[in-house]
Amino acid sequence: MDSETTSQQPKTSQVETKPKLNPNNRSFKLQAENIDVFYDDFQAIKDISLDIVENSITAFIGPSGCGKSTFLRLFNRMNDNIDGFHMNGKILIDNKNIYDESIKVEELRKKVGMVFQKPNPFPKSIYENVAYGLRIQGVKDEEFIENRVIESLKQATLYSEIEDNLDKQALSLSGGQQQRLCIARALAVKPSVLLMDEPTSALDPISSGKIEDLIHELKKEFTIVIVTHNMQQAARVSDNTAFLYMGNLVEYGDTQKIFTNPEKDRTQNYITGRFG
Amino acid sequence: MNNAKFNRLKDKAFKYTGIIASISGIVVLAIFIGFVIYMGVQRLSWDFIVQLPSRFAEESGIYTAWMGTVWIMVFTTLISFPLGVGAGIYLEEYAPENRWSKFLEINISNLASVPSIIYGLLGLGVFVRMMQMGNSILAGALTLSLLILPIIIVSTREAIKAVPSSIRDASNALGASKWQTIWHQILPASFGGILTGVILALSRAIGETAPLIVVGALVYVPFAPQNPLDEFTVLPVQIYNWVSRPQEEFIINAAAAIIVLLGITFIMNGIAVYLRNKWQSKMEW
């Protein structure tokens, strides 16, 4: 997990300052270079290049079907199994092309965690949900697993609500708790990148608020990319925002600028709700 | 008569047709079971279950028959469960989407509806003669396995399909390999459905007569089988034999044996229903 050590370097002192799209000394964690994605003949992503700064939150916004989820899922290769999927271009994580033949997908996904639209805990206990990532890696040390489970649950701000019920069936939790459990589950394998595909769209406003606070907190340790339909959410949580439309990257930049003074008319129209 | 009235009449007519259709099925079944119990229950006793068959109806028991059934079912399960579930997992999870797998898929569904006597002839040709197993339990179990394999494969696939893809995504996204996802998530989540399918398939196998007669199940076996290469008889074959005798006493024996066979089948179906309910209540997405 070399990526982790790089994120712990002195650079983190800059986390407090507002990250710029092109920071001076902070490295790019994720880089997309000239990405085209096709599903059979349909082109879902059209020549997108975009760099994402370490320890920042980047939001992908755009109308349904614009390709933002497809784009997000490139970073942990979750599109690979979809029928008819093929692509051109490179995705670099820590300067390594993750679509290179030498990359093992399982190893990649340990570094790049993902949280889905609908909370999807396994039909197991809370404890076993969080422990799953470690167990499939072959970790046998039960004490180590237990510590990591508790640490992850705390990090996901869920521990205080369920600390006496770790053996309870995960599906008995509320929707918001389930989603935080899914975040804890992703954190337990110590990724350095966290992908979130509309993580609050199935939740009520209060649960959504908790998740947003949590995302803010997690930024200190993780590079977060979030797809969202909720414009206010993008404005609230993200440092940078990318607006996608029909597979094109229309505009990408500082969130505040995108939401107050976008360069393109189309962006303006979308964020003010005139279409989409 | 106006239109609305006419429609309401049609509604009623359909409802009563449906009721009559349902009831006639149930009534016929009830009459049949009632008749069998009425005939056979007098003969049911511990002796009947533990006695060897005999020329004399009163001394005849079903010991060898149900022992044969147990042997056959154990081996059929051992053969068909891993093969059927394995094939189901392969077809659902690993097989590439191409013409070949489509062809395979259609043929497996078709195999489920092939008459059982055909499987009997296949078993006779391949297992009994070509592989020289003779009229053995193994040959019979292999034949019945072939018969129920398609059912198990299809129900395994259905059970796997019913697992929401979000579970698969979650496991994959944590870095699980394909096999880890299948083993730790897909199979536990679909196991209730798979088991239900297997038990229903086995309860079909337990009542099969024709293929086993073709394979060479004997009607008179004086000893319970000791190993899988022994000759055998099974309950349905024993029943078939007794029913074809002219003496009234043997008919009564047959009725009693039917009660035992029905009892076993009902118990197996009951287990299937129980498992399905148990797993379903556990798996609420």
mmCIF file with all atom_site columns, C-alpha atoms in Angstrom, chain A residues 73 76 78 81 83 105-107 109-110 112-114 116 118 120-124 129 132-133 135-138 169 171 185-186 189, chain B residues 97 163-186 188-189 281-285:
data_model
loop_
_atom_site.group_PDB
_atom_site.id
_atom_site.type_symbol
_atom_site.label_atom_id
_atom_site.label_alt_id
_atom_site.label_comp_id
_atom_site.label_asym_id
_atom_site.label_entity_id
_atom_site.label_seq_id
_atom_site.pdbx_PDB_ins_code
_atom_site.Cartn_x
_atom_site.Cartn_y
_atom_site.Cartn_z
_atom_site.occupancy
_atom_site.B_iso_or_equiv
_atom_site.pdbx_formal_charge
_atom_site.auth_seq_id
_atom_site.auth_comp_id
_atom_site.auth_asym_id
_atom_site.auth_atom_id
_atom_site.pdbx_PDB_model_num
ATOM 1  C CA . ARG A 1 73  ? -16.578 3.164   -12.699 1.00 0.00 ? 73  ARG A CA 1
ATOM 2  C CA . ASN A 1 76  ? -11.953 0.688   -10.300 1.00 0.00 ? 76  ASN A CA 1
ATOM 3  C CA . MET A 1 78  ? -16.206 -1.994  -12.639 1.00 0.00 ? 78  MET A CA 1
ATOM 4  C CA . ASN A 1 81  ? -17.701 -7.148  -17.005 1.00 0.00 ? 81  ASN A CA 1
ATOM 5  C CA . ASP A 1 83  ? -21.272 -6.747  -22.197 1.00 0.00 ? 83  ASP A CA 1
ATOM 6  C CA . VAL A 1 105 ? -8.069  -6.012  -10.889 1.00 0.00 ? 105 VAL A CA 1
ATOM 7  C CA . GLU A 1 106 ? -8.486  -7.449  -7.377  1.00 0.00 ? 106 GLU A CA 1
ATOM 8  C CA . GLU A 1 107 ? -5.385  -5.577  -6.170  1.00 0.00 ? 107 GLU A CA 1
ATOM 9  C CA . ARG A 1 109 ? -9.945  -2.586  -6.047  1.00 0.00 ? 109 ARG A CA 1
ATOM 10 C CA . LYS A 1 110 ? -8.272  -2.892  -2.666  1.00 0.00 ? 110 LYS A CA 1
ATOM 11 C CA . VAL A 1 112 ? -9.929  2.031   -4.814  1.00 0.00 ? 112 VAL A CA 1
ATOM 12 C CA . GLY A 1 113 ? -13.029 1.562   -2.686  1.00 0.00 ? 113 GLY A CA 1
ATOM 13 C CA . MET A 1 114 ? -16.533 2.109   -3.929  1.00 0.00 ? 114 MET A CA 1
ATOM 14 C CA . PHE A 1 116 ? -23.006 2.469   -4.471  1.00 0.00 ? 116 PHE A CA 1
ATOM 15 C CA . LYS A 1 118 ? -28.396 1.899   -3.113  1.00 0.00 ? 118 LYS A CA 1
ATOM 16 C CA . ASN A 1 120 ? -25.961 -2.882  -0.480  1.00 0.00 ? 120 ASN A CA 1
ATOM 17 C CA . PRO A 1 121 ? -24.821 -4.556  2.731   1.00 0.00 ? 121 PRO A CA 1
ATOM 18 C CA . PHE A 1 122 ? -24.309 -8.291  2.583   1.00 0.00 ? 122 PHE A CA 1
ATOM 19 C CA . PRO A 1 123 ? -27.008 -10.357 4.316   1.00 0.00 ? 123 PRO A CA 1
ATOM 20 C CA . LYS A 1 124 ? -24.628 -10.977 7.201   1.00 0.00 ? 124 LYS A CA 1
ATOM 21 C CA . ASN A 1 129 ? -19.869 -6.983  6.556   1.00 0.00 ? 129 ASN A CA 1
ATOM 22 C CA . TYR A 1 132 ? -15.364 -9.212  4.588   1.00 0.00 ? 132 TYR A CA 1
ATOM 23 C CA . GLY A 1 133 ? -12.683 -7.271  2.713   1.00 0.00 ? 133 GLY A CA 1
ATOM 24 C CA . ARG A 1 135 ? -11.249 -12.053 5.150   1.00 0.00 ? 135 ARG A CA 1
ATOM 25 C CA . ILE A 1 136 ? -11.091 -12.388 1.386   1.00 0.00 ? 136 ILE A CA 1
ATOM 26 C CA . GLN A 1 137 ? -7.531  -11.090 1.558   1.00 0.00 ? 137 GLN A CA 1
ATOM 27 C CA . GLY A 1 138 ? -6.794  -14.070 3.761   1.00 0.00 ? 138 GLY A CA 1
ATOM 28 C CA . GLN A 1 169 ? -28.127 -8.534  10.875  1.00 0.00 ? 169 GLN A CA 1
ATOM 29 C CA . LEU A 1 171 ? -30.164 -5.545  6.778   1.00 0.00 ? 171 LEU A CA 1
ATOM 30 C CA . ARG A 1 185 ? -16.846 -1.759  4.727   1.00 0.00 ? 185 ARG A CA 1
ATOM 31 C CA . ALA A 1 186 ? -15.002 0.053   1.957   1.00 0.00 ? 186 ALA A CA 1
ATOM 32 C CA . VAL A 1 189 ? -9.386  -2.495  3.445   1.00 0.00 ? 189 VAL A CA 1
ATOM 33 C CA . GLU B 2 97  ? -22.535 -15.396 -24.007 1.00 0.00 ? 97  GLU B CA 1
ATOM 34 C CA . VAL B 2 163 ? -29.418 -12.810 -6.094  1.00 0.00 ? 163 VAL B CA 1
ATOM 35 C CA . PRO B 2 164 ? -29.392 -9.039  -6.615  1.00 0.00 ? 164 PRO B CA 1
ATOM 36 C CA . SER B 2 165 ? -26.482 -7.781  -8.665  1.00 0.00 ? 165 SER B CA 1
ATOM 37 C CA . SER B 2 166 ? -25.778 -5.161  -6.000  1.00 0.00 ? 166 SER B CA 1
ATOM 38 C CA . ILE B 2 167 ? -24.366 -7.927  -3.792  1.00 0.00 ? 167 ILE B CA 1
ATOM 39 C CA . ARG B 2 168 ? -22.061 -9.044  -6.570  1.00 0.00 ? 168 ARG B CA 1
ATOM 40 C CA . ASP B 2 169 ? -20.959 -5.454  -7.176  1.00 0.00 ? 169 ASP B CA 1
ATOM 41 C CA . ALA B 2 170 ? -20.259 -4.899  -3.499  1.00 0.00 ? 170 ALA B CA 1
ATOM 42 C CA . SER B 2 171 ? -18.116 -8.007  -3.278  1.00 0.00 ? 171 SER B CA 1
ATOM 43 C CA . ASN B 2 172 ? -16.239 -7.268  -6.499  1.00 0.00 ? 172 ASN B CA 1
ATOM 44 C CA . ALA B 2 173 ? -15.615 -3.677  -5.474  1.00 0.00 ? 173 ALA B CA 1
ATOM 45 C CA . LEU B 2 174 ? -13.874 -4.909  -2.320  1.00 0.00 ? 174 LEU B CA 1
ATOM 46 C CA . GLY B 2 175 ? -11.355 -6.837  -4.391  1.00 0.00 ? 175 GLY B CA 1
ATOM 47 C CA . ALA B 2 176 ? -12.941 -10.270 -4.203  1.00 0.00 ? 176 ALA B CA 1
ATOM 48 C CA . SER B 2 177 ? -12.063 -12.684 -6.969  1.00 0.00 ? 177 SER B CA 1
ATOM 49 C CA . LYS B 2 178 ? -14.823 -14.226 -8.998  1.00 0.00 ? 178 LYS B CA 1
ATOM 50 C CA . TRP B 2 179 ? -14.696 -17.448 -7.058  1.00 0.00 ? 179 TRP B CA 1
ATOM 51 C CA . GLN B 2 180 ? -14.644 -15.623 -3.697  1.00 0.00 ? 180 GLN B CA 1
ATOM 52 C CA . THR B 2 181 ? -17.746 -13.714 -4.694  1.00 0.00 ? 181 THR B CA 1
ATOM 53 C CA . ILE B 2 182 ? -19.499 -16.913 -5.746  1.00 0.00 ? 182 ILE B CA 1
ATOM 54 C CA . TRP B 2 183 ? -18.432 -18.843 -2.671  1.00 0.00 ? 183 TRP B CA 1
ATOM 55 C CA . HIS B 2 184 ? -18.944 -16.175 -0.004  1.00 0.00 ? 184 HIS B CA 1
ATOM 56 C CA . GLN B 2 185 ? -21.918 -14.269 -1.396  1.00 0.00 ? 185 GLN B CA 1
ATOM 57 C CA . ILE B 2 186 ? -23.747 -15.826 -4.342  1.00 0.00 ? 186 ILE B CA 1
ATOM 58 C CA . PRO B 2 188 ? -25.023 -18.617 0.494   1.00 0.00 ? 188 PRO B CA 1
ATOM 59 C CA . ALA B 2 189 ? -27.649 -16.210 -0.807  1.00 0.00 ? 189 ALA B CA 1
ATOM 60 C CA . SER B 2 281 ? -37.009 -14.766 5.577   1.00 0.00 ? 281 SER B CA 1
ATOM 61 C CA . LYS B 2 282 ? -33.282 -14.485 6.150   1.00 0.00 ? 282 LYS B CA 1
ATOM 62 C CA . MET B 2 283 ? -32.671 -12.875 2.785   1.00 0.00 ? 283 MET B CA 1
ATOM 63 C CA . GLU B 2 284 ? -34.755 -9.735  2.725   1.00 0.00 ? 284 GLU B CA 1
ATOM 64 C CA . TRP B 2 285 ? -33.063 -7.233  0.518   1.00 0.00 ? 285 TRP B CA 1
#
